[in-house]
XYZ file of C-alpha atoms in Angstrom:
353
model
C -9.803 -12.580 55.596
C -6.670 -10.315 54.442
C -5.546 -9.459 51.324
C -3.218 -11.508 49.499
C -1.644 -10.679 46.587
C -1.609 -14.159 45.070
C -5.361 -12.911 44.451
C -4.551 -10.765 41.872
C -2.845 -13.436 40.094
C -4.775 -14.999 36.107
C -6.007 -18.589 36.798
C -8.320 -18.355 33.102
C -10.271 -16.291 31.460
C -14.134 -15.513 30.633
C -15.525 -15.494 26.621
C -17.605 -12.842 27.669
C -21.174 -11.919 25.209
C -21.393 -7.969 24.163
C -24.046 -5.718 25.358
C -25.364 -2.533 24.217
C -23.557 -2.989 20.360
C -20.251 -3.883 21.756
C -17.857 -7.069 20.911
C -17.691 -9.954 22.644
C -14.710 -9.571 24.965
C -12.094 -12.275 26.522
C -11.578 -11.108 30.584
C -9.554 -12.950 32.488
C -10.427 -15.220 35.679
C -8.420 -14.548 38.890
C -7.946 -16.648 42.269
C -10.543 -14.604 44.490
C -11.250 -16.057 47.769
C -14.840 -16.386 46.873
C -16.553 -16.140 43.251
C -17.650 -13.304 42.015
C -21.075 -14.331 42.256
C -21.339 -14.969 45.782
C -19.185 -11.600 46.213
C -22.321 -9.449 44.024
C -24.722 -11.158 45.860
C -23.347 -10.190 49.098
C -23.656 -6.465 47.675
C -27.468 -6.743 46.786
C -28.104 -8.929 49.497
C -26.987 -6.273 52.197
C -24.140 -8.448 53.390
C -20.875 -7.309 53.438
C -18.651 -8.133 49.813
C -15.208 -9.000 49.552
C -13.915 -6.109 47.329
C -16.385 -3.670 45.181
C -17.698 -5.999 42.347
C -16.550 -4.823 39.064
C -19.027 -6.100 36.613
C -17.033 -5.765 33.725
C -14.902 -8.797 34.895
C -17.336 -10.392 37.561
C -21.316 -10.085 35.646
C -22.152 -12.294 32.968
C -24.352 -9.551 30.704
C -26.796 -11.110 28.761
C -28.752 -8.957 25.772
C -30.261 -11.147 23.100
C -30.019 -10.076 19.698
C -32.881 -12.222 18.952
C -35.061 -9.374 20.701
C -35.643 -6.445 18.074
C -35.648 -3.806 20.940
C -31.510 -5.071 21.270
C -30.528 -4.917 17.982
C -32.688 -1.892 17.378
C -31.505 0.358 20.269
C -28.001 -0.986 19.452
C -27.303 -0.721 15.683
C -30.619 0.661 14.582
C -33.584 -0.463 13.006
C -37.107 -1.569 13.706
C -38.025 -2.098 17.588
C -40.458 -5.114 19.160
C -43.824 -2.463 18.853
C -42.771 -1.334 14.527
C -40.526 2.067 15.742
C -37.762 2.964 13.613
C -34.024 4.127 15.504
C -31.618 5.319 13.407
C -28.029 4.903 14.639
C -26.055 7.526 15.223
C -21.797 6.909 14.675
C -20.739 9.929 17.113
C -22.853 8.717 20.110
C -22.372 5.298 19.635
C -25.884 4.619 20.269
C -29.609 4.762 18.567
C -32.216 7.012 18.820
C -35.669 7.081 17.367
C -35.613 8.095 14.069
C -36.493 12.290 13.444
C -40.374 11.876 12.627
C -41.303 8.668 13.339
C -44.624 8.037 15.142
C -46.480 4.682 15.476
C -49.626 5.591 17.656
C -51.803 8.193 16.401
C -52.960 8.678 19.694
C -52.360 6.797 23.480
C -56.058 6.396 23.529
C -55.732 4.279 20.510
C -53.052 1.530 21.557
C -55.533 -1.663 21.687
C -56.659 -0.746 17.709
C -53.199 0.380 16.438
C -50.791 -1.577 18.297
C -49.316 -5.361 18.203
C -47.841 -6.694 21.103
C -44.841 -8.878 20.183
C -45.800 -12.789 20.695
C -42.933 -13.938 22.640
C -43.175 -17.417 22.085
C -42.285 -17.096 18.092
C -38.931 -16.804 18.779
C -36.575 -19.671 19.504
C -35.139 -18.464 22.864
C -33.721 -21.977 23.525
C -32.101 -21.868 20.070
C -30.472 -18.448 20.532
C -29.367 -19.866 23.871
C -27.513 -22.899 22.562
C -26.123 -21.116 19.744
C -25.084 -17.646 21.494
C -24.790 -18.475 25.446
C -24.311 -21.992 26.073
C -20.781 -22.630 27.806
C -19.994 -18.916 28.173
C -22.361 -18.007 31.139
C -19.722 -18.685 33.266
C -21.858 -20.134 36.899
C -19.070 -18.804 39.011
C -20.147 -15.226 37.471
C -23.149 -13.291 38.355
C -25.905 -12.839 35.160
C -28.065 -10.370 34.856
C -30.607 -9.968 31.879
C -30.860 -6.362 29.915
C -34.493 -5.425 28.859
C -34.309 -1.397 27.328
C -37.364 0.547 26.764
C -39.515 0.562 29.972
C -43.226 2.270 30.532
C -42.273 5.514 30.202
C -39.269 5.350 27.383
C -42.027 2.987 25.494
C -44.935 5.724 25.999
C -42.183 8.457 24.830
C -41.178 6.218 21.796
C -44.899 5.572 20.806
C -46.130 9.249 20.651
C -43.048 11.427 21.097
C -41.865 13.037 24.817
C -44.287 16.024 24.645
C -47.807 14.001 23.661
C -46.679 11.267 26.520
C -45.842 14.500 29.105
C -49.312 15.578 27.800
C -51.107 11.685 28.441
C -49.457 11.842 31.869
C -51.905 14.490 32.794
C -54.912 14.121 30.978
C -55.288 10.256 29.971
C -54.053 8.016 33.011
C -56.963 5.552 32.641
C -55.866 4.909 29.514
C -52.006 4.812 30.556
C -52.728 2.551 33.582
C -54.965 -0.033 30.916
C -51.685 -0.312 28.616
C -48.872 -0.682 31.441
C -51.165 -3.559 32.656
C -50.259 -5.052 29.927
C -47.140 -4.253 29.270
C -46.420 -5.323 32.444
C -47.499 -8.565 31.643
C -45.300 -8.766 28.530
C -42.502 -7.786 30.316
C -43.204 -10.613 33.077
C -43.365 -12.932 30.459
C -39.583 -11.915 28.689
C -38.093 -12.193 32.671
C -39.869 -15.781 32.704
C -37.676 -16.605 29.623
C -34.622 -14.920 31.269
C -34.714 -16.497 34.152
C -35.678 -19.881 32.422
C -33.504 -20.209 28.995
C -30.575 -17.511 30.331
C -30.827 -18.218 33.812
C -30.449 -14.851 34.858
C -29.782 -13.948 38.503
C -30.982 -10.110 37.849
C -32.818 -8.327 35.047
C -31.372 -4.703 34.771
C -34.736 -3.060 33.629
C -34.707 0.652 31.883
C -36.663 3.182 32.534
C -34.793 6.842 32.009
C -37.249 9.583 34.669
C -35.292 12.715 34.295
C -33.031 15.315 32.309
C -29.678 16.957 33.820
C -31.063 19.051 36.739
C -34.528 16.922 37.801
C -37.356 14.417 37.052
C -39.572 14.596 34.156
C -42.371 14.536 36.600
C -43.507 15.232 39.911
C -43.289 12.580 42.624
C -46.752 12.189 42.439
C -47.660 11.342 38.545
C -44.561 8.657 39.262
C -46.832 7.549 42.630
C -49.633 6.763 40.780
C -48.551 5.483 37.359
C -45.617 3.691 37.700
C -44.962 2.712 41.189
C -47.868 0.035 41.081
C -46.732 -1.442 37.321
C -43.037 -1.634 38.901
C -44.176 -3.584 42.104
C -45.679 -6.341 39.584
C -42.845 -6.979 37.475
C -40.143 -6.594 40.610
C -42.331 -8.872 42.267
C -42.273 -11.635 39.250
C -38.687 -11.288 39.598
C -37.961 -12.029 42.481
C -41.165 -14.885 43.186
C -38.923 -16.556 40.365
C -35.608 -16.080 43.100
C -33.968 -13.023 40.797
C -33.003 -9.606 41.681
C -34.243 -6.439 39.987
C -32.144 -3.404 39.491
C -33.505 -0.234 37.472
C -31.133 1.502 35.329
C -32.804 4.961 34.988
C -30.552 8.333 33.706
C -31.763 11.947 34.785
C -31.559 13.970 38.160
C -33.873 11.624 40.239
C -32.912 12.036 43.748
C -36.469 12.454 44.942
C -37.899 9.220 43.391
C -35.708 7.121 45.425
C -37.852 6.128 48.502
C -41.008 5.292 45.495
C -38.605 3.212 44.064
C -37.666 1.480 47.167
C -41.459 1.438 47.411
C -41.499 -0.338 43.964
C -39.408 -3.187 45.189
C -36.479 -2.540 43.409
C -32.822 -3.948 44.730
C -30.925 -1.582 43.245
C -30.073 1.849 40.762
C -28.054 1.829 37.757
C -28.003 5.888 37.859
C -26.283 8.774 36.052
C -23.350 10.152 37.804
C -22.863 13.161 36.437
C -26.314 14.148 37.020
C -26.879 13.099 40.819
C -24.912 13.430 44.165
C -24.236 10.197 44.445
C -22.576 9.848 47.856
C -25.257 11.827 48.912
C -27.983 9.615 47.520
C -26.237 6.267 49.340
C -25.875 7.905 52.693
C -29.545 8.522 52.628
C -30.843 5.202 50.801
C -27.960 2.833 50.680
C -29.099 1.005 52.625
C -32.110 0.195 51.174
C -30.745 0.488 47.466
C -27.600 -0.401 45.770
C -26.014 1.222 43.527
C -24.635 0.456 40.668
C -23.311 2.748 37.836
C -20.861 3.012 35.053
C -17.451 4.094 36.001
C -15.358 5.643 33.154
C -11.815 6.425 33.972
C -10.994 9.336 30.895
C -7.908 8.743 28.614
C -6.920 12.096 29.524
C -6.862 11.560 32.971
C -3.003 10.905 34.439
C -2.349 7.592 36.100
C -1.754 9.017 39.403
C -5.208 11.016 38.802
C -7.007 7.507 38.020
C -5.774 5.828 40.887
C -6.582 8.617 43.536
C -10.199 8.646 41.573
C -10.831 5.389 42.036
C -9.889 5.680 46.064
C -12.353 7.803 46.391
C -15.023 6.125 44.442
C -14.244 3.255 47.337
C -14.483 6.081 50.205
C -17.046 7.560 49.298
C -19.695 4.914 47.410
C -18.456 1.683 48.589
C -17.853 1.549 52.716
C -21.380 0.741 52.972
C -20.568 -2.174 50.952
C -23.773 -1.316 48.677
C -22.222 -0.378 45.471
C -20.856 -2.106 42.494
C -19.569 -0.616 39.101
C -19.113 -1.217 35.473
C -15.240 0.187 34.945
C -14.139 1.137 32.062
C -10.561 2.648 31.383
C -10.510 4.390 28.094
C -7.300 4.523 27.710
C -5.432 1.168 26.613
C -2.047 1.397 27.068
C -2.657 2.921 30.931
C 0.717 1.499 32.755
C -1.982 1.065 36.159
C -3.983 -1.692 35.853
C -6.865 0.299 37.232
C -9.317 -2.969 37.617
C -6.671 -4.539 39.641
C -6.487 -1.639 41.744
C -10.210 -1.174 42.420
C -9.970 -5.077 43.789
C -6.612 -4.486 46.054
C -8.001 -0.907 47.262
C -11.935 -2.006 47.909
C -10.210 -5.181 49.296
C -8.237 -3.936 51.889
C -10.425 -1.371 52.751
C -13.378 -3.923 53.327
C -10.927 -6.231 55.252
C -9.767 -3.282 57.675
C -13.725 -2.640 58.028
C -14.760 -6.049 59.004
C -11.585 -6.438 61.530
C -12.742 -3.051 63.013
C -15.795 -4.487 63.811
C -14.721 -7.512 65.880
């Protein structure tokens, strides 16, 4: 199937919910030859996509605000398990706040902590009121859940006592991501029924700018067996699972493929990408957030985004979130990731017969 240029062309538009603290957005809708949801879940699926799925125009993202963890991570606040973030206006983003600690102690989560009863909120509510008639069913959705076992154990009892728990309490580690593995099971049961996800993009950051937090090991035999449960939930309930973790983590890949993950939502500037996809590709998508810089010249952007499509997407494993940040660009750089990945995809499949 060729490109045509008539595909390029605005049949509608999307009312399209805000994630991570941003506004709700209008995209527009254009005359693909398939919908953007059947073109992602070619991607995950391991078949061959149409054009490199740009899930700023083809994902429905869903992040309740109804969920403290949201509305804490995004604007600050208090978080589902009582810890305070305090947002920060340079970054854009929340952190915990300087000080805080809610456990005393890892050994003492069952006595000092709460876990959040899920069914006191009004998910159907929040649904009818927030999402209803703008999950567009042509569009992919996938389901945002921040904090995972390890940013939770960090957040508890601060990065150094959790590095420090690693190594001399996993008993006690293993007894609370049981259950917070069964929380979490629970939240992607109400995603998938009341948001009707099609993917939960589950956090979990592993690692600073040059390598993991851990060894291969500690992430072997603590978190490997908590992520099989909940990717396994998610997909007995017919959803995918991709983990969005930040850091140098090149050498966790095959334990997350292990873990039963479909995907990576990963750090560029910290990883060799293009590396990393040669090797695992084909056993794990990727999928990342592309920022185009408003310094960057137009000619610069488009010759960027070329070889994003070289050297990511001819595997046809690898979608992106793409954001220009500079808005009054005279390319339409979205419209040239479709024509470019389109083509190139087109050539690739016609190469092959």
């Amino acid at each position: 199937m060729k490109f045509d240029e008539k595909e390029l062309e605005i049949i509608g538009e999307y009312n399209m919910p805000g994630i991570y603290g941003a506004p709700d957005s209008i995209v527009p809708k254009y005359n693909r030859p398939i919908t953007p949801k059947e073109n992602m879940l070619r991607m995950l699926d391991g078949r061959m996509p149409l054009w490199v799925p740009n899930q700023t125009l083809d994902n429905n993202a869903i992040q309740p605000l109804v969920m403290p963890d949201a509305k804490a991570r995004n604007f600050g606040g208090t978080d589902w398990f009582g810890i305070e973030w305090e947002y920060e206006p340079n970054t854009k983003a929340a952190m915990v706040k300087p000080g805080t600690r809610r456990l005393s102690d890892i050994t003492k989560w069952r006595e000092e902590l709460e876990f959040p009863d899920l069914s006191a909120i009004d998910w159907k509510k929040d649904f009818e009121e927030n999402y209803k008639g703008r999950i567009a069913e042509d569009r992919f959705s996938y389901f945002v859940i921040v904090n995972g076992f390890f940013e939770r154990t960090a957040d508890l009892i601060s990065f150094e006592d959790a590095f420090c728990a690693l190594l001399e309490e996993p008993d006690e580690l293993t007894a609370f991501y049981d259950k917070l593995a069964d929380w979490h099971i629970e939240l992607i049961k109400i995603a998938h029924e009341v948001y009707h996800a099609d993917m939960i993009l589950f956090h979990d950051d592993m690692g600073t700018q040059i390598s993991t937090f851990f060894s291969p090991s500690t992430y072997e035999e603590l978190f490997v067996p908590q992520y099989k449960k909940v990717t396994k939930a998610a997909h007995d309930m017919g959803m995918h699972i991709c983990l969005h973790s930040c850091g140098c983590i090149k050498t966790l890949m095959p334990l997350m493929i292990e873990a039963g993950f479909d995907a990576w939502e990963g750090q560029d500037s910290a990883n060799d990408k293009a590396a990393i996809m040669k090797e695992y590709g084909k056993d794990l998508a990727q999928c990342t957030l592309y920022i185009i810089p408003a310094d960057m010249s137009d000619e610069d952007a488009v010759a960027d985004i070329h070889k994003k499509v070289d050297e990511l997407a001819m595997t046809g494993r690898f979608a992106c979130r793409l954001k220009d940040e500079k808005p009054d660009r005279a390319v339409n750089l979205a419209d040239e990731l479709y024509r470019y990945s389109r083509i190139k995809y087109a050539e690739l499949e016609e190469s092959k017969c």
